[in-house]
Backbone as XML, in Angstrom:
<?xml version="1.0"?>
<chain id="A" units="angstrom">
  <residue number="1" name="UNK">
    <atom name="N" x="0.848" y="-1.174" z="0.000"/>
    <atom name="CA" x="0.000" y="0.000" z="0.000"/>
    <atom name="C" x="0.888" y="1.228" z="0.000"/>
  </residue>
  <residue number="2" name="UNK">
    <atom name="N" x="0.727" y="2.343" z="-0.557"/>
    <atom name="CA" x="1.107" y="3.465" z="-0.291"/>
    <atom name="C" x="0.193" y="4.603" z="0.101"/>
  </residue>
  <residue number="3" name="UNK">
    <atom name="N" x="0.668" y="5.593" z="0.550"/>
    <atom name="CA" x="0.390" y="6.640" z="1.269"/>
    <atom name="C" x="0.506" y="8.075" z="1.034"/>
  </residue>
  <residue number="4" name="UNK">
    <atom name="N" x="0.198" y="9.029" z="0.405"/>
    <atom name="CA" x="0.477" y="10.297" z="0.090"/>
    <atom name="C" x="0.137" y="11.273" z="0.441"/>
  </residue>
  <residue number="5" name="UNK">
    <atom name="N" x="-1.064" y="11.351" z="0.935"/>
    <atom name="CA" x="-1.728" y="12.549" z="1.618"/>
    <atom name="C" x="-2.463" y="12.274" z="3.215"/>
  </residue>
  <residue number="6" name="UNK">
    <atom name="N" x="-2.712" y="12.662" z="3.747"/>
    <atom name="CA" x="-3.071" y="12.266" z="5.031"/>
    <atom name="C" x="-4.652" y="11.240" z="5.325"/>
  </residue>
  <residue number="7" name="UNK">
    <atom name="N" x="-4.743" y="11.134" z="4.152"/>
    <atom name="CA" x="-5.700" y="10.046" z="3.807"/>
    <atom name="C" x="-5.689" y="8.351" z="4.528"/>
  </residue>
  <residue number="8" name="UNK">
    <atom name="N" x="-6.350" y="7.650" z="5.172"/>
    <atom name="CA" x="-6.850" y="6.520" z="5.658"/>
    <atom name="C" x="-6.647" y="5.355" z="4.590"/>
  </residue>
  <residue number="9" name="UNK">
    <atom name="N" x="-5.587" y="4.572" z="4.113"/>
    <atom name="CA" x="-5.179" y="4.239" z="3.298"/>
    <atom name="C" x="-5.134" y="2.248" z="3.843"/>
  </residue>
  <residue number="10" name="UNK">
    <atom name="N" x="-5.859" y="1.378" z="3.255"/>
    <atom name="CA" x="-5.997" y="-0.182" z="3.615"/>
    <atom name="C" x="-4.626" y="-0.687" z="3.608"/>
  </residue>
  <residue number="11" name="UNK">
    <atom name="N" x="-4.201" y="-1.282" z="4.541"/>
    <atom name="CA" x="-3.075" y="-2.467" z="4.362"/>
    <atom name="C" x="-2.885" y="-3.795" z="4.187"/>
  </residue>
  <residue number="12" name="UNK">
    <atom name="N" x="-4.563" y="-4.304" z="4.500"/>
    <atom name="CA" x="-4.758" y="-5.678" z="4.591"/>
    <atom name="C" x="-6.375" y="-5.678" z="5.240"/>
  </residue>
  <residue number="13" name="UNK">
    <atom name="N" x="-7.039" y="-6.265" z="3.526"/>
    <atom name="CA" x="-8.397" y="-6.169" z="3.573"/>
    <atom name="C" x="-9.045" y="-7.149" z="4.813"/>
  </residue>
  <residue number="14" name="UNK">
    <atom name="N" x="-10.230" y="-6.841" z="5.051"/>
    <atom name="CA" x="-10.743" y="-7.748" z="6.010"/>
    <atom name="C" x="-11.266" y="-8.886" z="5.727"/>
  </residue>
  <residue number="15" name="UNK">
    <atom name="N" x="-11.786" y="-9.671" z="6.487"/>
    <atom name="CA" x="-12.244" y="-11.133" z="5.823"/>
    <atom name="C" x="-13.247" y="-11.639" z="7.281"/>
  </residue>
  <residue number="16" name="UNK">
    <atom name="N" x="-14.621" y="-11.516" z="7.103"/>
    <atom name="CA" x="-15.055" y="-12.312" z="8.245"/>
    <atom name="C" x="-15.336" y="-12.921" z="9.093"/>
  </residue>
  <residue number="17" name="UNK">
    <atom name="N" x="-14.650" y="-13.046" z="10.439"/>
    <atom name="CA" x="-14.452" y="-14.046" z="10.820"/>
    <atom name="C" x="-13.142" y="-14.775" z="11.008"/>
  </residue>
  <residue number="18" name="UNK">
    <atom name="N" x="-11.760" y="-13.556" z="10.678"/>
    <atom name="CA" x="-10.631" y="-14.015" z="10.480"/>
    <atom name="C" x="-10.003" y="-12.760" z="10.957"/>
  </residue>
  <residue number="19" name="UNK">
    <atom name="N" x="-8.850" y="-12.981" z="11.867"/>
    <atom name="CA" x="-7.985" y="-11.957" z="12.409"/>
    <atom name="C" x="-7.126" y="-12.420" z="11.325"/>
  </residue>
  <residue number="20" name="UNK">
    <atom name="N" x="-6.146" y="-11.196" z="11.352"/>
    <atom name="CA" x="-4.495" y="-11.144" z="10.969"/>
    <atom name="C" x="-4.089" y="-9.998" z="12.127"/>
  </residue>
  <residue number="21" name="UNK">
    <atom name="N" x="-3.383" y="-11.092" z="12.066"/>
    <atom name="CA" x="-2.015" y="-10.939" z="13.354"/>
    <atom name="C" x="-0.602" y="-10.024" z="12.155"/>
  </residue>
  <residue number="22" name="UNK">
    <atom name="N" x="0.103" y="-9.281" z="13.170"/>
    <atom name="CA" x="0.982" y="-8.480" z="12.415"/>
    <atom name="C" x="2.245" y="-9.488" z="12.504"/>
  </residue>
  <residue number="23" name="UNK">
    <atom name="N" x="3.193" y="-9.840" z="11.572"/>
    <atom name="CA" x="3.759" y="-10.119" z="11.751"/>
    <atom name="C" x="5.678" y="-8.947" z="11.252"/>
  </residue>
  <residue number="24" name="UNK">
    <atom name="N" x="5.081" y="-8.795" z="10.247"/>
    <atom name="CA" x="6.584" y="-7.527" z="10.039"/>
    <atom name="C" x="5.718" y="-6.646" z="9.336"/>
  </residue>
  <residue number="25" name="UNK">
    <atom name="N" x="6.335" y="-5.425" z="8.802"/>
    <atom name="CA" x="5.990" y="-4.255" z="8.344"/>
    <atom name="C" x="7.051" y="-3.167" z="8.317"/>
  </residue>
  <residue number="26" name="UNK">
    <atom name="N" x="7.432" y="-3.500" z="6.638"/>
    <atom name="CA" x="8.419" y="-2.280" z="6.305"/>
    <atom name="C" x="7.919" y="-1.205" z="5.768"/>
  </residue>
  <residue number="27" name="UNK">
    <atom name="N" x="8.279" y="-0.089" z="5.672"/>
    <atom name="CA" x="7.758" y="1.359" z="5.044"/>
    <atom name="C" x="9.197" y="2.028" z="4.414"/>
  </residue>
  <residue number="28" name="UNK">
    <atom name="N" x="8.592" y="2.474" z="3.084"/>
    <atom name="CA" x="10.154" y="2.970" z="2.253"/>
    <atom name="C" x="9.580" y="4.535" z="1.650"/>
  </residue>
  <residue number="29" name="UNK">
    <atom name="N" x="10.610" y="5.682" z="2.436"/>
    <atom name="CA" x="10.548" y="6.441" z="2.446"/>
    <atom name="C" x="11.073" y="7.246" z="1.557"/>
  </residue>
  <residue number="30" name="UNK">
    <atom name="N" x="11.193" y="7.275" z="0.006"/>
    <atom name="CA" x="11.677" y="7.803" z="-0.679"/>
    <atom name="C" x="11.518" y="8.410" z="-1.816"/>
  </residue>
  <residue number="31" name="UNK">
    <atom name="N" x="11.858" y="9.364" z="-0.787"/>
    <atom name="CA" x="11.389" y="11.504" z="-0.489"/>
    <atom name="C" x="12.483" y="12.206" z="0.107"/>
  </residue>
  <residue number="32" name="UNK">
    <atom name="N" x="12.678" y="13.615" z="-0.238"/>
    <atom name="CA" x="13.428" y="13.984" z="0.789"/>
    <atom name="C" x="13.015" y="14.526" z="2.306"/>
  </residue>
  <residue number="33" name="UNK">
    <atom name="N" x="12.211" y="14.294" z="2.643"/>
    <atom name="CA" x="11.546" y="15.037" z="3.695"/>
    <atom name="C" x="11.363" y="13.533" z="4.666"/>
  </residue>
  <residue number="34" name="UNK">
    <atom name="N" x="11.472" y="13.741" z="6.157"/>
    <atom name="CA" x="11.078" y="12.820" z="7.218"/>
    <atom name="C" x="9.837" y="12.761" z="7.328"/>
  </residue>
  <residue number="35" name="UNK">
    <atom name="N" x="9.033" y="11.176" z="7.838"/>
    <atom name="CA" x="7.632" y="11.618" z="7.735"/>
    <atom name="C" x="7.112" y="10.174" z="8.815"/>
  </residue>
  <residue number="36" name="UNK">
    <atom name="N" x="6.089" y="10.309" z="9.017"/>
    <atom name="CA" x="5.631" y="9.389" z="10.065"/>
    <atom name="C" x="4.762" y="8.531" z="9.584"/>
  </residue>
  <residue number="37" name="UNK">
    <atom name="N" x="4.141" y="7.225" z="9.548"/>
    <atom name="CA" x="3.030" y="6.346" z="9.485"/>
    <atom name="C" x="2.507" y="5.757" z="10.460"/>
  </residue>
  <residue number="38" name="UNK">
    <atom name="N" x="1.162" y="6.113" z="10.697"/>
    <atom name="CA" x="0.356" y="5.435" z="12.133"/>
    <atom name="C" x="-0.334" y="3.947" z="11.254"/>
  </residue>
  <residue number="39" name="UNK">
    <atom name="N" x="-0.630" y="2.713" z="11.903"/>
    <atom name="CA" x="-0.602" y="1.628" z="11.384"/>
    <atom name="C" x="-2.288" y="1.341" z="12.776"/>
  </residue>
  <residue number="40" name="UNK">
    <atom name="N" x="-3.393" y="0.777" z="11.764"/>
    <atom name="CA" x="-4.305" y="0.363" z="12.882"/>
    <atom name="C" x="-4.842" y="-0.523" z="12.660"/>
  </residue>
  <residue number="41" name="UNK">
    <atom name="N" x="-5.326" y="-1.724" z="13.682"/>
    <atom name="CA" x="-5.862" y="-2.928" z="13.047"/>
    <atom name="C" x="-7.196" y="-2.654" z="13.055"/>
  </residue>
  <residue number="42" name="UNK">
    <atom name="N" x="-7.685" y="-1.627" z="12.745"/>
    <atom name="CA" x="-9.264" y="-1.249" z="12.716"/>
    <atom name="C" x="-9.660" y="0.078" z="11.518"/>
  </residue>
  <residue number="43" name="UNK">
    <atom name="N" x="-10.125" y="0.022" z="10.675"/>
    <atom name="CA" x="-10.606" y="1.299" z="10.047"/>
    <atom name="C" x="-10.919" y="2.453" z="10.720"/>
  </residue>
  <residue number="44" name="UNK">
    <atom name="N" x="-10.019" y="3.717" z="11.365"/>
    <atom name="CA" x="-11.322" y="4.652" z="12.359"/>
    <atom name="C" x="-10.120" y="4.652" z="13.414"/>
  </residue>
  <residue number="45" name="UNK">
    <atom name="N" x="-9.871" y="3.535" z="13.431"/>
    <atom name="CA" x="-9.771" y="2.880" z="15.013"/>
    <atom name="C" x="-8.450" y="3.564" z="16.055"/>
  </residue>
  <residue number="46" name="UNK">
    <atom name="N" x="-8.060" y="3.393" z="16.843"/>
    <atom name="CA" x="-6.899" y="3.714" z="18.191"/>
    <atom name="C" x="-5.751" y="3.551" z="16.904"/>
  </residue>
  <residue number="47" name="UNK">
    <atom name="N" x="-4.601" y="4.277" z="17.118"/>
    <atom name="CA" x="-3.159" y="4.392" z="16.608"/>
    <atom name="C" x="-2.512" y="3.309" z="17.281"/>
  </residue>
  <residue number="48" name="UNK">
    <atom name="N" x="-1.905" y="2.026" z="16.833"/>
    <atom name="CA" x="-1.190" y="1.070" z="17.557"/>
    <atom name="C" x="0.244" y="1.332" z="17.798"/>
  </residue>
  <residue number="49" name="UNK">
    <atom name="N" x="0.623" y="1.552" z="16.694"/>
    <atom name="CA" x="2.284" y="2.415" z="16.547"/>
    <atom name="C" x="1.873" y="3.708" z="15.443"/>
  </residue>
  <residue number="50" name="UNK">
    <atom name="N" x="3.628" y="3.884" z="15.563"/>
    <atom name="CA" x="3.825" y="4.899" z="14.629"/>
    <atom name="C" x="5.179" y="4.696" z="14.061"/>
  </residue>
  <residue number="51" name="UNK">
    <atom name="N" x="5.899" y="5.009" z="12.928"/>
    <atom name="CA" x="6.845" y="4.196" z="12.381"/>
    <atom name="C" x="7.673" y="5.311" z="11.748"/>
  </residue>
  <residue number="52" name="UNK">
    <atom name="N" x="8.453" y="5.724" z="12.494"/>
    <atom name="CA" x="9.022" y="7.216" z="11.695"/>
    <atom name="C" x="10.233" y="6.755" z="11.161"/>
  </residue>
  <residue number="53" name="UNK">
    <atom name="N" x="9.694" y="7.560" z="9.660"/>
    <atom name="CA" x="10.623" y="7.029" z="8.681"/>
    <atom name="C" x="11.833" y="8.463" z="8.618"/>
  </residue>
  <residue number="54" name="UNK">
    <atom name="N" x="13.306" y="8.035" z="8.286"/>
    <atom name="CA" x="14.300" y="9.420" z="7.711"/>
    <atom name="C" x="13.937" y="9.454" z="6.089"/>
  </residue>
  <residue number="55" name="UNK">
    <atom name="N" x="14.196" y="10.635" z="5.590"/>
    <atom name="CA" x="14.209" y="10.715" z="4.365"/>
    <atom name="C" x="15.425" y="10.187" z="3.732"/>
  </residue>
  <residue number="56" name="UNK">
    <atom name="N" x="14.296" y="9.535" z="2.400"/>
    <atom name="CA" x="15.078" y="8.231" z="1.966"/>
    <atom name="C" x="15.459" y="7.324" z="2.598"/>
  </residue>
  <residue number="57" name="UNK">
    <atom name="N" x="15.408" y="6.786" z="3.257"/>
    <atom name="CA" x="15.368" y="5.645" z="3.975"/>
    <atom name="C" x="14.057" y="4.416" z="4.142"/>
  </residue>
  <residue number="58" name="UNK">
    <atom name="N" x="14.585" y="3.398" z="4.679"/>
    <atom name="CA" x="13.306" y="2.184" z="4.852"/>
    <atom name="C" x="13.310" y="1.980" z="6.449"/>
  </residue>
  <residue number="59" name="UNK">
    <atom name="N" x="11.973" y="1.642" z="6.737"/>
    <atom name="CA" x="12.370" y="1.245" z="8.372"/>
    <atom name="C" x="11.683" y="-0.224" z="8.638"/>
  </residue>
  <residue number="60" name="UNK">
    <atom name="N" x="11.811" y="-1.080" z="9.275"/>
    <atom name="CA" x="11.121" y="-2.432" z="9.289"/>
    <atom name="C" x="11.004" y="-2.660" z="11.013"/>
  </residue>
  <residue number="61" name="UNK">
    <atom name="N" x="9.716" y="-3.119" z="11.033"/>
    <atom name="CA" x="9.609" y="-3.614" z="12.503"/>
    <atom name="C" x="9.086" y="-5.257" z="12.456"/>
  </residue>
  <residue number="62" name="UNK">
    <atom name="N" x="9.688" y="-6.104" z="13.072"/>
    <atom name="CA" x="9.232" y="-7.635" z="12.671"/>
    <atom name="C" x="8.894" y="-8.116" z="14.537"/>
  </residue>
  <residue number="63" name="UNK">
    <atom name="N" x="7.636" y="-8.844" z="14.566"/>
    <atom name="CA" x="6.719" y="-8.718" z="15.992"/>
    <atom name="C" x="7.070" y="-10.491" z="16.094"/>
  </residue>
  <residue number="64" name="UNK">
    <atom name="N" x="7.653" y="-10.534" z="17.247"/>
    <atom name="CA" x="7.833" y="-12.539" z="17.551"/>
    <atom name="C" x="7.229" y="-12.230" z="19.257"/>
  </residue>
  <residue number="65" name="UNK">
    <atom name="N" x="6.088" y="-12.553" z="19.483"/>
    <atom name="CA" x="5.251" y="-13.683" z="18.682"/>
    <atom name="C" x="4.288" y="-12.248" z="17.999"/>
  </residue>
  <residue number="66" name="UNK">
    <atom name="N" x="3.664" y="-12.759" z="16.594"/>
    <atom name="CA" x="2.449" y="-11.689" z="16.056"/>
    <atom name="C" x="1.898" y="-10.748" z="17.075"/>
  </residue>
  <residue number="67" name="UNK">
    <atom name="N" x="1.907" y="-9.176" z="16.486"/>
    <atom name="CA" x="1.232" y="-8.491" z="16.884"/>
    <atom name="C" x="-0.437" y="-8.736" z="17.080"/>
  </residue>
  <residue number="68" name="UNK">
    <atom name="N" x="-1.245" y="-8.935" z="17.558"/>
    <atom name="CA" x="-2.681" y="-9.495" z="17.322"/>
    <atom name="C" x="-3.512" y="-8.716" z="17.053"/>
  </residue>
  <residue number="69" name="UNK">
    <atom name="N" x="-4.237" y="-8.878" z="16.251"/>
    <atom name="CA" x="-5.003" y="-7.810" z="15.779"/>
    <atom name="C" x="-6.288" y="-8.774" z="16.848"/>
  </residue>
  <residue number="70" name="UNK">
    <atom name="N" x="-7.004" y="-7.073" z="17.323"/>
    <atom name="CA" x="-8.100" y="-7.765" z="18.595"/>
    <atom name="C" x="-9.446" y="-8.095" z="18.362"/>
  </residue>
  <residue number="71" name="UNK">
    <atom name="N" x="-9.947" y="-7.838" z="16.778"/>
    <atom name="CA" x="-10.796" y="-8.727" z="16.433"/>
    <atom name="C" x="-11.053" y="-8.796" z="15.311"/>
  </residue>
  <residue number="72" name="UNK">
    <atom name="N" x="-12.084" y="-9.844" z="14.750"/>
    <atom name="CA" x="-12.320" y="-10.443" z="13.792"/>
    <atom name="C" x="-13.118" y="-9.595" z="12.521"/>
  </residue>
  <residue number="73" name="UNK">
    <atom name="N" x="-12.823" y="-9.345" z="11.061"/>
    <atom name="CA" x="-13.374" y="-8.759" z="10.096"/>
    <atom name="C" x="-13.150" y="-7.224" z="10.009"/>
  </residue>
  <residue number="74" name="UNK">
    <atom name="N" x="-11.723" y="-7.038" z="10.376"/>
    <atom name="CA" x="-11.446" y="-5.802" z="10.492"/>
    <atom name="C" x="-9.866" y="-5.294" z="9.723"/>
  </residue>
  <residue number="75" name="UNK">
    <atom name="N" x="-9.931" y="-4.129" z="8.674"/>
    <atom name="CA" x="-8.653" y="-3.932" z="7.900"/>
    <atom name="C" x="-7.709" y="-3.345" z="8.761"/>
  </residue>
  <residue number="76" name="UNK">
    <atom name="N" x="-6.084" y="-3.898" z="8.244"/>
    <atom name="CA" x="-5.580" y="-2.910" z="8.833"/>
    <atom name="C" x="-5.304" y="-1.655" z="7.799"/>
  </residue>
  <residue number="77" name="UNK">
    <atom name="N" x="-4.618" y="-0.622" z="8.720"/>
    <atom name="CA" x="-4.822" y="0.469" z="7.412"/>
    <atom name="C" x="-3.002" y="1.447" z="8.114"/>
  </residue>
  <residue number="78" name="UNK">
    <atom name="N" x="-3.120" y="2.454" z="6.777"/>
    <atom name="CA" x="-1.916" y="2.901" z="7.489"/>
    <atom name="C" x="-2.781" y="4.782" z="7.080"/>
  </residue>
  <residue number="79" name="UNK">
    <atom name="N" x="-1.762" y="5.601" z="7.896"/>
    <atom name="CA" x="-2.139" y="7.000" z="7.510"/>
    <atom name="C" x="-0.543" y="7.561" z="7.763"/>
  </residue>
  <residue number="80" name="UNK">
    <atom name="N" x="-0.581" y="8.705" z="6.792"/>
    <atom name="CA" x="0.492" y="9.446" z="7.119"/>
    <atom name="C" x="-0.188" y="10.298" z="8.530"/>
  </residue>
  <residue number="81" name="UNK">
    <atom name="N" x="1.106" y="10.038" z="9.321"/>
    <atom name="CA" x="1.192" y="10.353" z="11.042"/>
    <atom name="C" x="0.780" y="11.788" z="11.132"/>
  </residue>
  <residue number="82" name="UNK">
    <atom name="N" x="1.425" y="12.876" z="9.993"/>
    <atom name="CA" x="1.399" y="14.428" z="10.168"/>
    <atom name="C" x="2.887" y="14.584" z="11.087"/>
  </residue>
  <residue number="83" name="UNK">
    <atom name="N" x="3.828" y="13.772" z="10.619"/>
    <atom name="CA" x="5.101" y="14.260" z="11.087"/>
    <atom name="C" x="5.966" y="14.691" z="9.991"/>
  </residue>
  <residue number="84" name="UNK">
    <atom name="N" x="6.286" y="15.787" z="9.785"/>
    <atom name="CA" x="7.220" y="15.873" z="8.260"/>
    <atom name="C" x="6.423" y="16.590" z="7.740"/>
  </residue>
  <residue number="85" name="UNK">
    <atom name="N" x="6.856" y="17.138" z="6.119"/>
    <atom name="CA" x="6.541" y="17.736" z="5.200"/>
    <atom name="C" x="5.642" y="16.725" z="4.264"/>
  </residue>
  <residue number="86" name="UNK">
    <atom name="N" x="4.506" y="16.237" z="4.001"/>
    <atom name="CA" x="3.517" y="15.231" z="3.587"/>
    <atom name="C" x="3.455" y="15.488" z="1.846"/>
  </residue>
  <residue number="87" name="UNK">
    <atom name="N" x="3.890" y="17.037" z="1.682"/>
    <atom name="CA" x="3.627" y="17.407" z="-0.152"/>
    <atom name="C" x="4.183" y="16.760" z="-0.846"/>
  </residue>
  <residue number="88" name="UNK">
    <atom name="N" x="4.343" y="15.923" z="-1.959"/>
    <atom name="CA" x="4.969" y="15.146" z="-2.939"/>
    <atom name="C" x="5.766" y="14.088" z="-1.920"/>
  </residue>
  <residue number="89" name="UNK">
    <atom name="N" x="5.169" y="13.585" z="-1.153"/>
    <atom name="CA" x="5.965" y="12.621" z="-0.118"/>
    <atom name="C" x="5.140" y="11.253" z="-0.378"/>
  </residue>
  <residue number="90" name="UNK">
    <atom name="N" x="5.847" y="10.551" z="-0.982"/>
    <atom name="CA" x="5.231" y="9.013" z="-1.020"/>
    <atom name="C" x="5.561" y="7.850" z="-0.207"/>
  </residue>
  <residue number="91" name="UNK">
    <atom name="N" x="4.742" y="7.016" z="0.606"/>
    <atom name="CA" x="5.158" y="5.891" z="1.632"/>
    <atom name="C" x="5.015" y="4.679" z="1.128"/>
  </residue>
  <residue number="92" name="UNK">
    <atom name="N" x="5.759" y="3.883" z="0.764"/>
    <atom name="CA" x="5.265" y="2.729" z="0.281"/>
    <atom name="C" x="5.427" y="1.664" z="1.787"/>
  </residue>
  <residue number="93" name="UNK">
    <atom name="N" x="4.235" y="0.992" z="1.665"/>
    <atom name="CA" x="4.492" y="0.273" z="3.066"/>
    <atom name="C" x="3.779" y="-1.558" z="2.894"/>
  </residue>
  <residue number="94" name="UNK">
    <atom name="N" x="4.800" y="-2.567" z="3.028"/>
    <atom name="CA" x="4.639" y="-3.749" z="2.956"/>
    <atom name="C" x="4.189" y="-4.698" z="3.920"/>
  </residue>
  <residue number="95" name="UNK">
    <atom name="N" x="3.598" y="-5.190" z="4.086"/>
    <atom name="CA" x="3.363" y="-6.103" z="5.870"/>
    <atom name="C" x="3.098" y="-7.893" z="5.500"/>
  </residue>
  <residue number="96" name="UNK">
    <atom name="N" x="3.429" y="-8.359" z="6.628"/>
    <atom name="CA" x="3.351" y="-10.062" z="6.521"/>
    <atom name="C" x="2.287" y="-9.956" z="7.893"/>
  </residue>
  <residue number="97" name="UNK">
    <atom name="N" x="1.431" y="-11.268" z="7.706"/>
    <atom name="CA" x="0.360" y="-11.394" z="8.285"/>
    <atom name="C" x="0.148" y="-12.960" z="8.340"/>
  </residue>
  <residue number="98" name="UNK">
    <atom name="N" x="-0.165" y="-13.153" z="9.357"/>
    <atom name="CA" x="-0.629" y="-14.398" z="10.026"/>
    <atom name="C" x="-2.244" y="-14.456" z="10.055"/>
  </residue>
  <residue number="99" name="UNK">
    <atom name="N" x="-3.040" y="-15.216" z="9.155"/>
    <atom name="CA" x="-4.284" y="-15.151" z="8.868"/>
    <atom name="C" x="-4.680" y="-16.477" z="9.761"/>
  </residue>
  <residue number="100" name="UNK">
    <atom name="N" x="-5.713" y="-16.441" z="10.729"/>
    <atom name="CA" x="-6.362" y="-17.536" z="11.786"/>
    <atom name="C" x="-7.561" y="-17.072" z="11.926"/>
  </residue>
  <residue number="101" name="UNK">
    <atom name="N" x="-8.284" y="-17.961" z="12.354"/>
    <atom name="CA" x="-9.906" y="-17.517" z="12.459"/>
    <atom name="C" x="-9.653" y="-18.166" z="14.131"/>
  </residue>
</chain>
């Protein structure tokens, strides 16, 4: 998924009846400007982290055991944080997921 404007952006569609658990999640920052990504296992929902990226740079966080997402039929999503300069700033952001019902 990527990210450009402070827009509510999906990372991992939902599915009924089925959590995904976080398992890694890299974000590649390349822009010149520093910038932040809030990551939520809910559409709407509470900020779980936040993942501040340097310009040009990648940052990766990998969760042993899975981050858990706390319930069932719900996306995760990412937003730019509002840290940094956001204009012509693109986030590309990748995640691995542990799918269990």
């Amino acid at each position: 998924a990527s990210t450009a404007t402070l827009a509510e952006v999906t990372l991992a569609t939902a599915n009924a009846g089925e959590f995904f658990d976080l398992i890694q999640v890299i974000a590649a920052n390349n822009t010149g400007a520093a910038v932040s990504v809030d990551l939520r296992a809910v559409s709407g929902g509470n900020v779980l982290f936040t993942l501040n990226i340097a310009a040009n740079a990648t940052e990766q966080v990998a969760f042993s055991p899975p981050y858990p997402q706390d319930a069932t039929g719900n996306a995760w999503t990412i937003q730019n944080g509002g840290t940094g300069d956001t204009s012509n700033t693109v986030v590309d952001v990748a995640a691995i997921f542990s799918r269990n019902n």
